[in-house]
Amino acid sequence: MPVPSSISDLSTTPALNSPPGSESPSSIDDYLRTLSAFIRQINDLAATKADASAVVNLTGAQTVAGTKTFSASPVVPDATAPKHPATKDQLDAKAAIASPAFTGVPTAPNPTAGTRSQALATMQMFADEFGASLAAAGYQKLPSGLIIQWGGISYFASSGAAGTTASLPIAFPTAFLKALGGDTGAGTHANAVQPAGLSQIRGWGRNSGGAYADTSINYFAIGY
């Protein structure tokens, strides 16, 4: 058998590599030196494969550099920590960006008071910004900013033309627009009310003869 020039020239069958008596004495040294070189090549290759930095290990923590392209989708467990790859099952469980259909009770941050934008409105925002008090003297805030208030004034004839002033349930932030008053009794009095600043309302009462008279006045007040 001639001296092999590469490892692939060798056979896995021992007798085919160098049958007894097939080599001349002059070529035995070359044959042995070549085999020794092949052994060293195999040793170097084995050392490279054993280097964890040169291969991807099947187990254990390891950093893999560079861009890797897979011919098929790899199967990975569901992500449990930041920077873990998410699985399709986990992504399918998330709401879509376009026309999502939520289930349960989704929550969102409260928009800043006074916001007029496309921010999501929350129940807390409605409670905070469009609050109400349904007491005998109360109010209701509306989305437009309008506020409706109601209550009562105890007018005393001794107040005369100065009228009797009562505090509103809450102060109007900007303007007190209108006020409407009515008698709480059988309608034998003529009553009048008018704004008195942003936080008060003033009322008067007259009897059927036109004189000032003690009376109780119910009112509605509108402002913003």
Tab-separated table of C-alpha atoms in Angstrom:
chain	number	residue	atom	x	y	z
A	1	MET	CA	0.000	0.000	0.000
A	2	PRO	CA	1.444	3.412	-0.887
A	3	VAL	CA	2.096	5.928	1.859
A	4	PRO	CA	-1.288	7.687	2.530
A	5	SER	CA	-1.434	11.417	1.824
A	6	SER	CA	-4.511	12.184	3.944
A	7	ILE	CA	-6.413	10.627	6.781
A	8	SER	CA	-9.217	9.746	4.380
A	9	ASP	CA	-6.810	7.390	2.576
A	10	LEU	CA	-6.859	5.125	5.636
A	11	SER	CA	-9.373	2.307	5.946
A	12	THR	CA	-11.315	1.272	9.026
A	13	THR	CA	-10.286	-2.305	8.163
A	14	PRO	CA	-6.768	-2.816	9.578
A	15	ALA	CA	-5.637	-5.342	6.944
A	16	LEU	CA	-6.488	-2.965	4.097
A	17	ASN	CA	-4.242	-0.210	5.415
A	18	SER	CA	-1.008	-2.177	5.269
A	19	PRO	CA	-1.343	-5.884	4.491
A	20	PRO	CA	1.605	-7.908	5.766
A	21	GLY	CA	4.538	-7.903	3.369
A	22	SER	CA	3.056	-5.232	1.105
A	23	GLU	CA	5.468	-2.449	2.084
A	24	SER	CA	9.118	-2.314	1.084
A	25	PRO	CA	11.684	-1.579	3.837
A	26	SER	CA	12.497	1.739	2.191
A	27	SER	CA	8.936	3.056	2.621
A	28	ILE	CA	8.233	1.850	6.169
A	29	ASP	CA	9.828	4.955	7.758
A	30	ASP	CA	7.709	7.283	5.565
A	31	TYR	CA	4.630	5.259	6.384
A	32	LEU	CA	5.258	5.447	10.147
A	33	ARG	CA	6.007	9.190	10.039
A	34	THR	CA	2.803	9.810	8.078
A	35	LEU	CA	0.753	7.838	10.564
A	36	SER	CA	2.349	9.812	13.408
A	37	ALA	CA	1.358	13.071	11.679
A	38	PHE	CA	-2.221	11.811	11.319
A	39	ILE	CA	-2.294	10.944	15.019
A	40	ARG	CA	-1.200	14.497	15.864
A	41	GLN	CA	-3.896	15.960	13.565
A	42	ILE	CA	-6.523	13.841	15.274
A	43	ASN	CA	-5.244	14.945	18.681
A	44	ASP	CA	-5.387	18.633	17.704
A	45	LEU	CA	-8.890	18.217	16.307
A	46	ALA	CA	-10.035	16.468	19.482
A	47	ALA	CA	-8.580	19.290	21.594
A	48	THR	CA	-10.514	21.856	19.566
A	49	LYS	CA	-13.782	19.981	19.957
A	50	ALA	CA	-13.223	19.721	23.675
A	51	ASP	CA	-12.830	23.512	24.012
A	52	ALA	CA	-16.170	24.804	25.386
A	53	SER	CA	-15.565	28.222	23.802
A	54	ALA	CA	-15.499	26.700	20.311
A	55	VAL	CA	-18.710	24.668	20.466
A	56	VAL	CA	-22.269	25.016	21.692
A	57	ASN	CA	-22.710	22.730	24.675
A	58	LEU	CA	-25.864	20.711	25.230
A	59	THR	CA	-26.048	21.674	28.913
A	60	GLY	CA	-24.815	24.428	31.194
A	61	ALA	CA	-24.720	28.232	30.925
A	62	GLN	CA	-22.893	29.608	27.908
A	63	THR	CA	-22.697	32.854	25.903
A	64	VAL	CA	-23.096	32.360	22.150
A	65	ALA	CA	-21.809	35.240	19.988
A	66	GLY	CA	-22.783	36.231	16.482
A	67	THR	CA	-25.999	35.868	14.495
A	68	LYS	CA	-27.384	32.329	14.314
A	69	THR	CA	-29.871	31.326	11.623
A	70	PHE	CA	-32.052	28.284	12.298
A	71	SER	CA	-33.494	26.183	9.495
A	72	ALA	CA	-36.499	25.367	11.702
A	73	SER	CA	-38.156	27.058	14.678
A	74	PRO	CA	-36.326	26.123	17.898
A	75	VAL	CA	-38.447	24.818	20.758
A	76	VAL	CA	-37.859	26.743	23.992
A	77	PRO	CA	-39.608	26.823	27.384
A	78	ASP	CA	-41.905	29.724	28.282
A	79	ALA	CA	-40.049	32.859	29.342
A	80	THR	CA	-39.826	33.329	33.110
A	81	ALA	CA	-37.396	36.253	33.440
A	82	PRO	CA	-36.322	39.437	31.599
A	83	LYS	CA	-34.464	38.865	28.291
A	84	HIS	CA	-35.813	35.321	27.973
A	85	PRO	CA	-37.241	34.562	24.503
A	86	ALA	CA	-41.043	34.576	24.495
A	87	THR	CA	-42.894	31.606	23.024
A	88	LYS	CA	-45.793	31.748	20.572
A	89	ASP	CA	-48.116	30.504	23.321
A	90	GLN	CA	-47.185	33.488	25.474
A	91	LEU	CA	-47.573	35.945	22.584
A	92	ASP	CA	-50.969	34.478	21.649
A	93	ALA	CA	-52.126	35.176	25.208
A	94	LYS	CA	-51.395	38.920	24.832
A	95	ALA	CA	-53.932	41.441	23.558
A	96	ALA	CA	-53.605	42.593	19.970
A	97	ILE	CA	-52.685	46.217	19.266
A	98	ALA	CA	-55.582	46.664	16.809
A	99	SER	CA	-59.112	46.191	18.200
A	100	PRO	CA	-58.182	44.068	21.222
A	101	ALA	CA	-60.932	42.103	22.965
A	102	PHE	CA	-60.224	42.235	26.686
A	103	THR	CA	-61.550	39.810	29.280
A	104	GLY	CA	-61.648	40.179	33.041
A	105	VAL	CA	-61.148	43.658	34.486
A	106	PRO	CA	-58.297	45.458	32.662
A	107	THR	CA	-56.766	48.441	34.442
A	108	ALA	CA	-54.861	51.514	33.235
A	109	PRO	CA	-53.094	54.528	34.779
A	110	ASN	CA	-55.306	57.484	35.630
A	111	PRO	CA	-54.944	60.358	33.126
A	112	THR	CA	-53.879	63.705	34.531
A	113	ALA	CA	-56.797	65.787	35.775
A	114	GLY	CA	-58.228	67.938	33.013
A	115	THR	CA	-56.828	65.752	30.226
A	116	ARG	CA	-58.702	66.024	26.949
A	117	SER	CA	-56.891	63.515	24.752
A	118	GLN	CA	-57.131	59.940	23.526
A	119	ALA	CA	-55.849	58.606	26.849
A	120	LEU	CA	-57.905	55.733	28.257
A	121	ALA	CA	-60.491	56.874	30.793
A	122	THR	CA	-60.665	54.879	34.018
A	123	MET	CA	-63.467	54.527	36.534
A	124	GLN	CA	-61.234	56.303	39.039
A	125	MET	CA	-60.833	59.215	36.633
A	126	PHE	CA	-64.629	59.544	36.364
A	127	ALA	CA	-64.922	59.431	40.138
A	128	ASP	CA	-62.207	62.076	40.556
A	129	GLU	CA	-63.000	64.422	37.690
A	130	PHE	CA	-66.787	64.064	37.400
A	131	GLY	CA	-67.538	63.768	41.080
A	132	ALA	CA	-70.921	64.239	42.669
A	133	SER	CA	-72.602	64.636	46.024
A	134	LEU	CA	-76.212	63.484	46.128
A	135	ALA	CA	-76.967	65.085	49.482
A	136	ALA	CA	-79.804	67.567	50.079
A	137	ALA	CA	-77.247	70.263	49.243
A	138	GLY	CA	-75.142	68.668	46.523
A	139	TYR	CA	-73.638	68.913	43.075
A	140	GLN	CA	-72.825	67.011	39.887
A	141	LYS	CA	-69.760	67.653	37.721
A	142	LEU	CA	-70.227	66.933	34.002
A	143	PRO	CA	-67.593	65.921	31.380
A	144	SER	CA	-67.906	69.316	29.656
A	145	GLY	CA	-66.779	71.039	32.861
A	146	LEU	CA	-70.297	72.268	33.691
A	147	ILE	CA	-71.309	71.910	37.338
A	148	ILE	CA	-74.920	71.739	38.574
A	149	GLN	CA	-75.523	72.500	42.252
A	150	TRP	CA	-78.589	72.549	44.458
A	151	GLY	CA	-79.493	73.407	48.018
A	152	GLY	CA	-81.563	75.705	50.177
A	153	ILE	CA	-81.508	79.227	51.634
A	154	SER	CA	-83.254	80.277	54.837
A	155	TYR	CA	-84.286	83.888	54.109
A	156	PHE	CA	-85.137	86.218	56.961
A	157	ALA	CA	-87.269	89.285	56.437
A	158	SER	CA	-84.890	91.236	58.658
A	159	SER	CA	-82.265	90.908	55.893
A	160	GLY	CA	-84.442	93.113	53.703
A	161	ALA	CA	-83.035	94.109	50.352
A	162	ALA	CA	-79.579	92.841	51.318
A	163	GLY	CA	-80.886	89.297	51.079
A	164	THR	CA	-79.545	86.225	52.824
A	165	THR	CA	-76.327	84.619	51.600
A	166	ALA	CA	-75.650	80.889	51.731
A	167	SER	CA	-72.562	78.894	50.763
A	168	LEU	CA	-72.738	76.604	47.757
A	169	PRO	CA	-71.843	72.920	48.267
A	170	ILE	CA	-68.612	73.608	46.315
A	171	ALA	CA	-67.130	76.733	44.731
A	172	PHE	CA	-67.354	77.133	40.957
A	173	PRO	CA	-63.752	77.138	39.648
A	174	THR	CA	-64.305	79.752	36.911
A	175	ALA	CA	-67.817	81.209	36.645
A	176	PHE	CA	-71.215	81.146	38.352
A	177	LEU	CA	-73.581	81.378	35.377
A	178	LYS	CA	-77.197	81.161	36.528
A	179	ALA	CA	-79.351	80.526	39.594
A	180	LEU	CA	-83.016	79.543	39.888
A	181	GLY	CA	-85.021	79.618	43.146
A	182	GLY	CA	-88.377	78.312	44.278
A	183	ASP	CA	-90.507	78.339	47.458
A	184	THR	CA	-90.308	75.196	49.588
A	185	GLY	CA	-93.849	75.806	50.909
A	186	ALA	CA	-97.242	76.027	49.240
A	187	GLY	CA	-96.153	78.741	46.837
A	188	THR	CA	-97.439	81.709	48.802
A	189	HIS	CA	-94.100	83.482	48.532
A	190	ALA	CA	-92.273	85.064	45.629
A	191	ASN	CA	-88.594	84.203	45.791
A	192	ALA	CA	-85.482	85.339	43.961
A	193	VAL	CA	-81.883	84.137	43.931
A	194	GLN	CA	-78.701	85.350	42.293
A	195	PRO	CA	-74.977	84.512	42.266
A	196	ALA	CA	-72.864	86.000	45.038
A	197	GLY	CA	-69.324	85.260	43.974
A	198	LEU	CA	-68.069	81.809	42.994
A	199	SER	CA	-68.853	80.090	46.279
A	200	GLN	CA	-72.088	81.695	47.506
A	201	ILE	CA	-75.675	82.367	46.467
A	202	ARG	CA	-78.012	85.117	47.724
A	203	GLY	CA	-81.800	84.883	48.095
A	204	TRP	CA	-84.879	86.992	48.937
A	205	GLY	CA	-88.435	86.127	49.874
A	206	ARG	CA	-91.669	88.165	49.713
A	207	ASN	CA	-95.169	87.299	50.806
A	208	SER	CA	-98.240	87.631	48.636
A	209	GLY	CA	-98.529	91.285	49.634
A	210	GLY	CA	-95.034	92.052	48.354
A	211	ALA	CA	-93.380	92.553	51.759
A	212	TYR	CA	-90.196	90.765	52.721
A	213	ALA	CA	-91.064	87.603	54.636
A	214	ASP	CA	-89.255	84.747	56.300
A	215	THR	CA	-89.148	81.758	53.960
A	216	SER	CA	-87.070	78.791	52.795
A	217	ILE	CA	-85.868	78.832	49.224
A	218	ASN	CA	-84.715	75.873	47.145
A	219	TYR	CA	-82.268	76.685	44.377
A	220	PHE	CA	-80.417	75.309	41.351
A	221	ALA	CA	-77.088	76.876	40.432
A	222	ILE	CA	-75.134	76.336	37.205
A	223	GLY	CA	-71.513	77.234	36.501
A	224	TYR	CA	-68.136	75.816	35.584
